[in-house]
C-alpha atoms as an extended CHARMM CRD file, in Angstrom:
* protein
*
       111  EXT
         1         1  MET       CA              0.0000000000        0.0000000000        0.0000000000  PROA      1               0.0000000000
         2         2  VAL       CA              1.2180000000        3.4960000000       -0.8570000000  PROA      2               0.0000000000
         3         3  ARG       CA              0.2670000000        6.0760000000        1.7760000000  PROA      3               0.0000000000
         4         4  ARG       CA              0.5460000000        9.8240000000        1.9700000000  PROA      4               0.0000000000
         5         5  GLY       CA             -1.5800000000       11.0860000000        4.8510000000  PROA      5               0.0000000000
         6         6  ASP       CA             -5.2170000000       10.2580000000        4.1120000000  PROA      6               0.0000000000
         7         7  LEU       CA             -4.3670000000        9.1160000000        0.5740000000  PROA      7               0.0000000000
         8         8  GLN       CA             -4.0550000000        5.3500000000        0.3270000000  PROA      8               0.0000000000
         9         9  ILE       CA             -3.4210000000        3.5010000000       -2.9160000000  PROA      9               0.0000000000
        10        10  ALA       CA             -3.6480000000       -0.2780000000       -2.8710000000  PROA      10              0.0000000000
        11        11  ILE       CA             -2.3760000000       -2.4930000000       -5.6680000000  PROA      11              0.0000000000
        12        12  SER       CA             -3.5570000000       -6.0570000000       -6.1220000000  PROA      12              0.0000000000
        13        13  THR       CA             -3.2090000000       -8.5920000000       -8.8700000000  PROA      13              0.0000000000
        14        14  ALA       CA             -5.4620000000      -11.0790000000       -7.0120000000  PROA      14              0.0000000000
        15        15  GLY       CA             -2.4370000000      -13.3480000000       -6.6800000000  PROA      15              0.0000000000
        16        16  ALA       CA             -1.6700000000      -13.4450000000      -10.3990000000  PROA      16              0.0000000000
        17        17  SER       CA              1.6500000000      -11.6200000000      -10.0000000000  PROA      17              0.0000000000
        18        18  PRO       CA              2.7610000000      -10.3530000000       -6.5900000000  PROA      18              0.0000000000
        19        19  ALA       CA              6.0050000000       -9.2250000000       -8.2440000000  PROA      19              0.0000000000
        20        20  LEU       CA              4.0520000000       -6.9250000000      -10.5970000000  PROA      20              0.0000000000
        21        21  ALA       CA              2.0340000000       -5.5240000000       -7.6840000000  PROA      21              0.0000000000
        22        22  GLN       CA              5.2520000000       -4.8280000000       -5.7920000000  PROA      22              0.0000000000
        23        23  ARG       CA              6.8400000000       -3.1400000000       -8.8040000000  PROA      23              0.0000000000
        24        24  LEU       CA              3.7540000000       -0.9420000000       -9.3620000000  PROA      24              0.0000000000
        25        25  ARG       CA              3.6740000000        0.0400000000       -5.6750000000  PROA      25              0.0000000000
        26        26  LYS       CA              7.3170000000        1.0970000000       -5.8800000000  PROA      26              0.0000000000
        27        27  GLU       CA              6.7120000000        3.1050000000       -9.0660000000  PROA      27              0.0000000000
        28        28  ILE       CA              3.6650000000        4.9010000000       -7.6520000000  PROA      28              0.0000000000
        29        29  ASN       CA              5.5090000000        5.5380000000       -4.3910000000  PROA      29              0.0000000000
        30        30  ALA       CA              8.3730000000        7.1340000000       -6.3190000000  PROA      30              0.0000000000
        31        31  LEU       CA              5.9810000000        9.3260000000       -8.3500000000  PROA      31              0.0000000000
        32        32  LEU       CA              4.0380000000       10.7990000000       -5.4190000000  PROA      32              0.0000000000
        33        33  PRO       CA              5.7100000000       13.6990000000       -3.6290000000  PROA      33              0.0000000000
        34        34  LEU       CA              6.2470000000       13.1300000000        0.0970000000  PROA      34              0.0000000000
        35        35  ASP       CA              4.0180000000       16.1270000000        0.9380000000  PROA      35              0.0000000000
        36        36  THR       CA              1.0050000000       14.7410000000       -0.9570000000  PROA      36              0.0000000000
        37        37  GLY       CA             -0.7210000000       14.0110000000        2.3510000000  PROA      37              0.0000000000
        38        38  ASP       CA             -0.3150000000       17.6210000000        3.4950000000  PROA      38              0.0000000000
        39        39  TRP       CA             -1.5860000000       18.8550000000        0.1170000000  PROA      39              0.0000000000
        40        40  LEU       CA             -4.6090000000       16.5530000000        0.3930000000  PROA      40              0.0000000000
        41        41  THR       CA             -5.3830000000       17.9270000000        3.8530000000  PROA      41              0.0000000000
        42        42  GLU       CA             -5.3500000000       21.4930000000        2.5240000000  PROA      42              0.0000000000
        43        43  LEU       CA             -7.4280000000       20.4620000000       -0.4970000000  PROA      43              0.0000000000
        44        44  GLY       CA             -9.9770000000       18.9030000000        1.8550000000  PROA      44              0.0000000000
        45        45  ASN       CA            -10.1180000000       22.1060000000        3.9190000000  PROA      45              0.0000000000
        46        46  LEU       CA            -10.6560000000       24.1740000000        0.7750000000  PROA      46              0.0000000000
        47        47  ARG       CA            -13.3230000000       21.7320000000       -0.4510000000  PROA      47              0.0000000000
        48        48  ARG       CA            -15.2700000000       22.2270000000        2.7810000000  PROA      48              0.0000000000
        49        49  GLU       CA            -15.0870000000       26.0110000000        2.2660000000  PROA      49              0.0000000000
        50        50  VAL       CA            -16.3830000000       25.6390000000       -1.2980000000  PROA      50              0.0000000000
        51        51  LEU       CA            -19.2450000000       23.3780000000       -0.1770000000  PROA      51              0.0000000000
        52        52  GLN       CA            -20.3280000000       26.0800000000        2.2740000000  PROA      52              0.0000000000
        53        53  MET       CA            -20.0770000000       28.9260000000       -0.2620000000  PROA      53              0.0000000000
        54        54  GLU       CA            -21.4080000000       27.2970000000       -3.4330000000  PROA      54              0.0000000000
        55        55  PRO       CA            -24.7320000000       25.7080000000       -4.3180000000  PROA      55              0.0000000000
        56        56  GLN       CA            -24.6630000000       22.1250000000       -5.5380000000  PROA      56              0.0000000000
        57        57  ASN       CA            -24.5090000000       22.4890000000       -9.3020000000  PROA      57              0.0000000000
        58        58  GLU       CA            -22.2930000000       21.8630000000      -12.3080000000  PROA      58              0.0000000000
        59        59  ALA       CA            -20.2830000000       25.0520000000      -11.7170000000  PROA      59              0.0000000000
        60        60  ARG       CA            -19.3210000000       23.8690000000       -8.2220000000  PROA      60              0.0000000000
        61        61  ARG       CA            -18.3770000000       20.4340000000       -9.5160000000  PROA      61              0.0000000000
        62        62  GLU       CA            -16.1510000000       21.9730000000      -12.1960000000  PROA      62              0.0000000000
        63        63  LEU       CA            -14.5110000000       24.2610000000       -9.6330000000  PROA      63              0.0000000000
        64        64  LEU       CA            -13.7130000000       21.3380000000       -7.3180000000  PROA      64              0.0000000000
        65        65  HSD       CA            -12.1400000000       19.4430000000      -10.2230000000  PROA      65              0.0000000000
        66        66  GLN       CA            -10.1420000000       22.5400000000      -11.1890000000  PROA      66              0.0000000000
        67        67  LEU       CA             -8.8990000000       22.9810000000       -7.6110000000  PROA      67              0.0000000000
        68        68  ALA       CA             -7.7850000000       19.3380000000       -7.4810000000  PROA      68              0.0000000000
        69        69  ARG       CA             -5.3770000000       20.1390000000      -10.3370000000  PROA      69              0.0000000000
        70        70  ARG       CA             -3.9380000000       23.2670000000       -8.6880000000  PROA      70              0.0000000000
        71        71  GLU       CA             -1.4770000000       23.9210000000       -5.9110000000  PROA      71              0.0000000000
        72        72  VAL       CA             -3.3960000000       24.3780000000       -2.6700000000  PROA      72              0.0000000000
        73        73  CYS       CA             -1.7950000000       25.9560000000        0.3520000000  PROA      73              0.0000000000
        74        74  GLY       CA             -2.8250000000       26.6370000000        3.9050000000  PROA      74              0.0000000000
        75        75  TYR       CA             -2.6060000000       30.4040000000        4.1020000000  PROA      75              0.0000000000
        76        76  ASP       CA             -5.6180000000       32.6590000000        3.5730000000  PROA      76              0.0000000000
        77        77  GLY       CA             -4.1960000000       34.4000000000        0.5040000000  PROA      77              0.0000000000
        78        78  CYS       CA             -3.4920000000       31.1290000000       -1.3100000000  PROA      78              0.0000000000
        79        79  PRO       CA             -4.2120000000       31.5220000000       -5.0650000000  PROA      79              0.0000000000
        80        80  SER       CA             -6.5400000000       28.5200000000       -4.9990000000  PROA      80              0.0000000000
        81        81  ARG       CA             -8.5180000000       29.9640000000       -2.0680000000  PROA      81              0.0000000000
        82        82  THR       CA             -8.7200000000       33.2990000000       -3.8700000000  PROA      82              0.0000000000
        83        83  LEU       CA             -9.9990000000       31.5110000000       -6.9880000000  PROA      83              0.0000000000
        84        84  ALA       CA            -12.6280000000       29.6260000000       -4.9730000000  PROA      84              0.0000000000
        85        85  ARG       CA            -13.8840000000       32.7730000000       -3.2630000000  PROA      85              0.0000000000
        86        86  ALA       CA            -14.0510000000       34.7120000000       -6.5240000000  PROA      86              0.0000000000
        87        87  HSD       CA            -15.9240000000       31.8330000000       -8.1470000000  PROA      87              0.0000000000
        88        88  ALA       CA            -18.5090000000       31.8620000000       -5.3520000000  PROA      88              0.0000000000
        89        89  LEU       CA            -19.3020000000       35.4640000000       -6.2480000000  PROA      89              0.0000000000
        90        90  THR       CA            -19.9840000000       34.5400000000       -9.8750000000  PROA      90              0.0000000000
        91        91  ASN       CA            -22.2210000000       31.5570000000       -9.1400000000  PROA      91              0.0000000000
        92        92  PRO       CA            -25.7390000000       33.0450000000       -9.3830000000  PROA      92              0.0000000000
        93        93  ARG       CA            -27.3510000000       31.1840000000       -6.4950000000  PROA      93              0.0000000000
        94        94  ALA       CA            -24.3360000000       31.6970000000       -4.2990000000  PROA      94              0.0000000000
        95        95  SER       CA            -24.4550000000       35.4340000000       -5.0700000000  PROA      95              0.0000000000
        96        96  ALA       CA            -28.1560000000       35.5770000000       -4.1470000000  PROA      96              0.0000000000
        97        97  GLU       CA            -27.5040000000       33.6930000000       -0.9220000000  PROA      97              0.0000000000
        98        98  ALA       CA            -24.5910000000       35.9880000000       -0.0790000000  PROA      98              0.0000000000
        99        99  ALA       CA            -26.7720000000       39.0550000000       -0.6960000000  PROA      99              0.0000000000
       100       100  ARG       CA            -29.5170000000       37.5790000000        1.4730000000  PROA      100             0.0000000000
       101       101  ALA       CA            -27.0200000000       36.8340000000        4.2350000000  PROA      101             0.0000000000
       102       102  ALA       CA            -25.8250000000       40.4380000000        4.0410000000  PROA      102             0.0000000000
       103       103  GLY       CA            -29.3950000000       41.6640000000        4.5750000000  PROA      103             0.0000000000
       104       104  GLY       CA            -30.4980000000       41.8570000000        0.9260000000  PROA      104             0.0000000000
       105       105  ASP       CA            -33.1240000000       39.7220000000       -0.7620000000  PROA      105             0.0000000000
       106       106  SER       CA            -35.3880000000       37.3070000000        1.0550000000  PROA      106             0.0000000000
       107       107  ALA       CA            -35.6230000000       33.6160000000        0.1950000000  PROA      107             0.0000000000
       108       108  GLU       CA            -38.9480000000       34.2650000000       -1.5420000000  PROA      108             0.0000000000
       109       109  ASP       CA            -37.2010000000       36.4190000000       -4.1630000000  PROA      109             0.0000000000
       110       110  GLU       CA            -35.4040000000       33.3790000000       -5.6600000000  PROA      110             0.0000000000
       111       111  THR       CA            -38.4610000000       32.1030000000       -7.5720000000  PROA      111             0.0000000000
């Protein structure tokens, strides 16, 4: 098993070739940076932020996939965090909810 924090990758050949499974584990282990677990933790934190800011729709799904391909860091000014927050402002339902939370429209205005 290859492990980096919460990321776990298991390789099995169902007994057909333990040597192949071992070789693949070694290759994957060599390809994954040692800080992949830390990166995954930060990505998970950012995902939770996005889930709170964005409605469940295709735009949110695309953003989460885009963030999974970007460098994510822990500080507040991280480019990926900035991207996620800017995206939330462009997502129509998220913008309406943000306006409502700021004292704007009521929930009845979303019809």
